[in-house]
Amino acid sequence: MKPPKSVAKLEELGRVRLSQNFFMRDFLYSEIANLHGLSNIPEDPDLAIEAGTRLCQELLEPLNATFGRIAIRSAYRSPTVNAFGNANGYPCAKNEANYADHIWDYRDAKGRMGATACIVIPWLADKVEASGDWRSMAWWIHDHLPYSTLYFFPIRAAFNIQWREEPQRKIDSYAAPRGTLTKAGMPSH
C-alpha cells in the first residue's frame, strides 16, 4: 500500500483491521499532530500494518479478552510528529530511539520490526486507584504475553506496551515504586 494522498486512501488505511477488535484508525490519533496541524500518516503503511497487527493480535487482544476494554492513549507516530514532539519538549524520544517503537513504519537499528501503544485498561485503572499497585498487571503480562517492554505511568495506570521482534522483556515504571521491576539478568526475571 502506498502512503495515502487522499481522504479516500486514508479512510482505506484506517479501515484496515489489525485484529478482532482493533483497526488501524484506532492508532493514528495524535494530540501533537492535531494541535500543531501535522500529518500522522505512515510513510510505509505495509510495515506499520504488519507491526500493528502483531501488537494487536499478540498483546492487546489477550489483554482485552482477560481484562476488558482497552483505551488507546497514544500509539503510532509519524517521524514528522515524533521529531516535532522531541524538539518541542513533548514526551517523545528522538526518532532513532522510537523506530520499531512509536514509529511503527521504520525498523530499529538492528533491523527489527516493532510497535508500541500507550493504553489504559479501565479495570486496571480502578484497581490501581484503590490499591495503588500496578505490579500485579506487570507480572501477569510478563508471565503470559510475548511483550518486549512495558512502561507504567502514574496517571490512570496507563502503560506503554511494546511488541518487537527479539523482545527485551523489560518492565520499567514512573509510577511508584519507580524504576525497573525486571529485566534480563535480574533474579526476578
GROMACS .gro file of C-alpha atoms in nm:
model
  189
    1MET     CA    1   0.000   0.000   0.000
    2LYS     CA    2   0.129   0.345  -0.090
    3PRO     CA    3   0.120   0.631   0.164
    4PRO     CA    4  -0.228   0.785   0.144
    5LYS     CA    5  -0.251   1.111  -0.053
    6SER     CA    6  -0.632   1.146  -0.046
    7VAL     CA    7  -0.910   1.122   0.208
    8ALA     CA    8  -1.037   0.808   0.036
    9LYS     CA    9  -0.696   0.638   0.063
   10LEU     CA   10  -0.656   0.748   0.426
   11GLU     CA   11  -1.002   0.605   0.502
   12GLU     CA   12  -0.890   0.281   0.334
   13LEU     CA   13  -0.583   0.267   0.560
   14GLY     CA   14  -0.789   0.348   0.869
   15ARG     CA   15  -1.030   0.064   0.789
   16VAL     CA   16  -0.756  -0.200   0.786
   17ARG     CA   17  -0.846  -0.448   1.056
   18LEU     CA   18  -0.540  -0.535   1.264
   19SER     CA   19  -0.719  -0.788   1.485
   20GLN     CA   20  -1.066  -0.885   1.604
   21ASN     CA   21  -1.123  -0.562   1.799
   22PHE     CA   22  -0.875  -0.311   1.656
   23PHE     CA   23  -0.847  -0.114   1.333
   24MET     CA   24  -0.556   0.097   1.210
   25ARG     CA   25  -0.764   0.412   1.265
   26ASP     CA   26  -0.760   0.341   1.642
   27PHE     CA   27  -0.384   0.406   1.649
   28LEU     CA   28  -0.347   0.715   1.427
   29TYR     CA   29  -0.485   0.980   1.665
   30SER     CA   30  -0.223   1.222   1.800
   31GLU     CA   31  -0.277   1.528   2.019
   32ILE     CA   32   0.057   1.670   1.898
   33ALA     CA   33  -0.044   1.629   1.533
   34ASN     CA   34  -0.392   1.769   1.589
   35LEU     CA   35  -0.279   2.071   1.791
   36HIS     CA   36   0.006   2.163   1.555
   37GLY     CA   37  -0.152   2.067   1.221
   38LEU     CA   38   0.090   1.783   1.145
   39SER     CA   39   0.027   1.468   0.944
   40ASN     CA   40   0.035   1.143   1.142
   41ILE     CA   41   0.023   0.904   0.849
   42PRO     CA   42   0.267   0.613   0.795
   43GLU     CA   43   0.528   0.654   0.523
   44ASP     CA   44   0.539   0.274   0.489
   45PRO     CA   45   0.180   0.163   0.554
   46ASP     CA   46   0.255  -0.205   0.491
   47LEU     CA   47   0.524  -0.219   0.762
   48ALA     CA   48   0.304  -0.021   1.003
   49ILE     CA   49   0.015  -0.261   0.939
   50GLU     CA   50   0.236  -0.567   0.988
   51ALA     CA   51   0.386  -0.437   1.315
   52GLY     CA   52   0.048  -0.312   1.439
   53THR     CA   53  -0.112  -0.646   1.362
   54ARG     CA   54   0.145  -0.826   1.578
   55LEU     CA   55   0.094  -0.574   1.862
   56CYS     CA   56  -0.282  -0.619   1.848
   57GLN     CA   57  -0.302  -0.994   1.799
   58GLU     CA   58  -0.027  -1.097   2.040
   59LEU     CA   59  -0.067  -0.836   2.316
   60LEU     CA   60  -0.379  -0.622   2.303
   61GLU     CA   61  -0.634  -0.891   2.216
   62PRO     CA   62  -0.530  -1.118   2.508
   63LEU     CA   63  -0.545  -0.818   2.744
   64ASN     CA   64  -0.886  -0.719   2.608
   65ALA     CA   65  -1.016  -1.076   2.643
   66THR     CA   66  -0.892  -1.104   3.001
   67PHE     CA   67  -0.940  -0.755   3.149
   68GLY     CA   68  -1.199  -0.587   2.927
   69ARG     CA   69  -1.198  -0.276   2.715
   70ILE     CA   70  -0.869  -0.108   2.625
   71ALA     CA   71  -0.845   0.267   2.563
   72ILE     CA   72  -0.564   0.372   2.329
   73ARG     CA   73  -0.392   0.684   2.468
   74SER     CA   74  -0.111   0.712   2.215
   75ALA     CA   75   0.030   0.473   1.960
   76TYR     CA   76   0.163   0.528   1.609
   77ARG     CA   77   0.366   0.846   1.549
   78SER     CA   78   0.493   0.953   1.211
   79PRO     CA   79   0.861   1.053   1.206
   80THR     CA   80   0.749   1.414   1.150
   81VAL     CA   81   0.519   1.415   1.455
   82ASN     CA   82   0.772   1.236   1.674
   83ALA     CA   83   1.060   1.468   1.575
   84PHE     CA   84   0.840   1.773   1.639
   85GLY     CA   85   0.742   1.633   1.979
   86ASN     CA   86   1.104   1.567   2.072
   87ALA     CA   87   1.218   1.912   1.960
   88ASN     CA   88   0.938   2.090   2.145
   89GLY     CA   89   0.952   1.928   2.488
   90TYR     CA   90   0.677   1.669   2.449
   91PRO     CA   91   0.746   1.320   2.587
   92CYS     CA   92   0.890   1.183   2.262
   93ALA     CA   93   1.235   1.027   2.230
   94LYS     CA   94   1.450   1.103   1.925
   95ASN     CA   95   1.330   0.932   1.609
   96GLU     CA   96   1.615   0.680   1.606
   97ALA     CA   97   1.514   0.564   1.957
   98ASN     CA   98   1.147   0.541   1.854
   99TYR     CA   99   1.192   0.331   1.539
  100ALA     CA  100   1.007   0.000   1.590
  101ASP     CA  101   0.853   0.164   1.897
  102HIS     CA  102   0.604   0.452   1.848
  103ILE     CA  103   0.728   0.484   1.487
  104TRP     CA  104   0.590   0.157   1.353
  105ASP     CA  105   0.686   0.206   0.989
  106TYR     CA  106   1.064   0.209   1.044
  107ARG     CA  107   1.274  -0.080   1.167
  108ASP     CA  108   1.516  -0.016   1.454
  109ALA     CA  109   1.897   0.000   1.416
  110LYS     CA  110   1.913  -0.381   1.439
  111GLY     CA  111   1.655  -0.424   1.162
  112ARG     CA  112   1.376  -0.536   1.396
  113MET     CA  113   1.011  -0.457   1.341
  114GLY     CA  114   0.803  -0.332   1.636
  115ALA     CA  115   0.508  -0.129   1.758
  116THR     CA  116   0.412   0.040   2.085
  117ALA     CA  117   0.082   0.166   2.222
  118CYS     CA  118   0.017   0.359   2.540
  119ILE     CA  119  -0.303   0.211   2.680
  120VAL     CA  120  -0.541   0.240   2.972
  121ILE     CA  121  -0.743  -0.058   3.088
  122PRO     CA  122  -1.036   0.084   3.291
  123TRP     CA  123  -1.046  -0.227   3.512
  124LEU     CA  124  -0.678  -0.176   3.599
  125ALA     CA  125  -0.720   0.200   3.650
  126ASP     CA  126  -0.991   0.131   3.911
  127LYS     CA  127  -0.781  -0.139   4.078
  128VAL     CA  128  -0.471   0.081   4.096
  129GLU     CA  129  -0.675   0.377   4.224
  130ALA     CA  130  -0.796   0.154   4.511
  131SER     CA  131  -0.467  -0.024   4.587
  132GLY     CA  132  -0.200   0.198   4.432
  133ASP     CA  133  -0.018  -0.104   4.290
  134TRP     CA  134   0.032  -0.170   3.918
  135ARG     CA  135   0.278  -0.458   3.962
  136SER     CA  136   0.028  -0.745   3.951
  137MET     CA  137  -0.062  -0.642   3.594
  138ALA     CA  138   0.306  -0.618   3.501
  139TRP     CA  139   0.374  -0.967   3.633
  140TRP     CA  140   0.064  -1.109   3.463
  141ILE     CA  141   0.181  -0.971   3.128
  142HIS     CA  142   0.536  -1.094   3.196
  143ASP     CA  143   0.407  -1.446   3.266
  144HIS     CA  144   0.153  -1.469   2.982
  145LEU     CA  145   0.240  -1.247   2.685
  146PRO     CA  146   0.533  -1.203   2.442
  147TYR     CA  147   0.587  -0.832   2.517
  148SER     CA  148   0.919  -0.655   2.459
  149THR     CA  149   0.892  -0.362   2.700
  150LEU     CA  150   0.637  -0.224   2.945
  151TYR     CA  151   0.648   0.125   3.095
  152PHE     CA  152   0.393   0.220   3.363
  153PHE     CA  153   0.278   0.578   3.430
  154PRO     CA  154   0.112   0.729   3.739
  155ILE     CA  155  -0.199   0.874   3.569
  156ARG     CA  156  -0.491   0.629   3.526
  157ALA     CA  157  -0.249   0.334   3.539
  158ALA     CA  158  -0.160   0.398   3.175
  159PHE     CA  159   0.128   0.198   3.035
  160ASN     CA  160   0.328   0.158   2.717
  161ILE     CA  161   0.324  -0.195   2.584
  162GLN     CA  162   0.559  -0.286   2.305
  163TRP     CA  163   0.573  -0.580   2.069
  164ARG     CA  164   0.906  -0.622   1.892
  165GLU     CA  165   1.096  -0.894   1.711
  166GLU     CA  166   1.359  -1.028   1.955
  167PRO     CA  167   1.183  -0.886   2.264
  168GLN     CA  168   1.380  -0.732   2.552
  169ARG     CA  169   1.134  -0.844   2.826
  170LYS     CA  170   1.193  -0.533   3.041
  171ILE     CA  171   0.947  -0.360   3.277
  172ASP     CA  172   1.002  -0.001   3.398
  173SER     CA  173   0.782   0.249   3.579
  174TYR     CA  174   0.738   0.619   3.650
  175ALA     CA  175   0.461   0.516   3.893
  176ALA     CA  176   0.556   0.424   4.250
  177PRO     CA  177   0.756   0.217   4.305
  178ARG     CA  178   0.962   0.385   4.030
  179GLY     CA  179   1.241   0.217   3.839
  180THR     CA  180   1.299  -0.122   3.682
  181LEU     CA  181   1.077  -0.405   3.800
  182THR     CA  182   1.255  -0.667   3.592
  183LYS     CA  183   1.493  -0.711   3.301
  184ALA     CA  184   1.730  -0.980   3.175
  185GLY     CA  185   1.984  -1.070   3.441
  186MET     CA  186   1.771  -0.970   3.740
  187PRO     CA  187   1.677  -1.252   3.982
  188SER     CA  188   1.306  -1.169   3.936
  189HIS     CA  189   1.326  -1.209   3.559
   0.00000   0.00000   0.00000
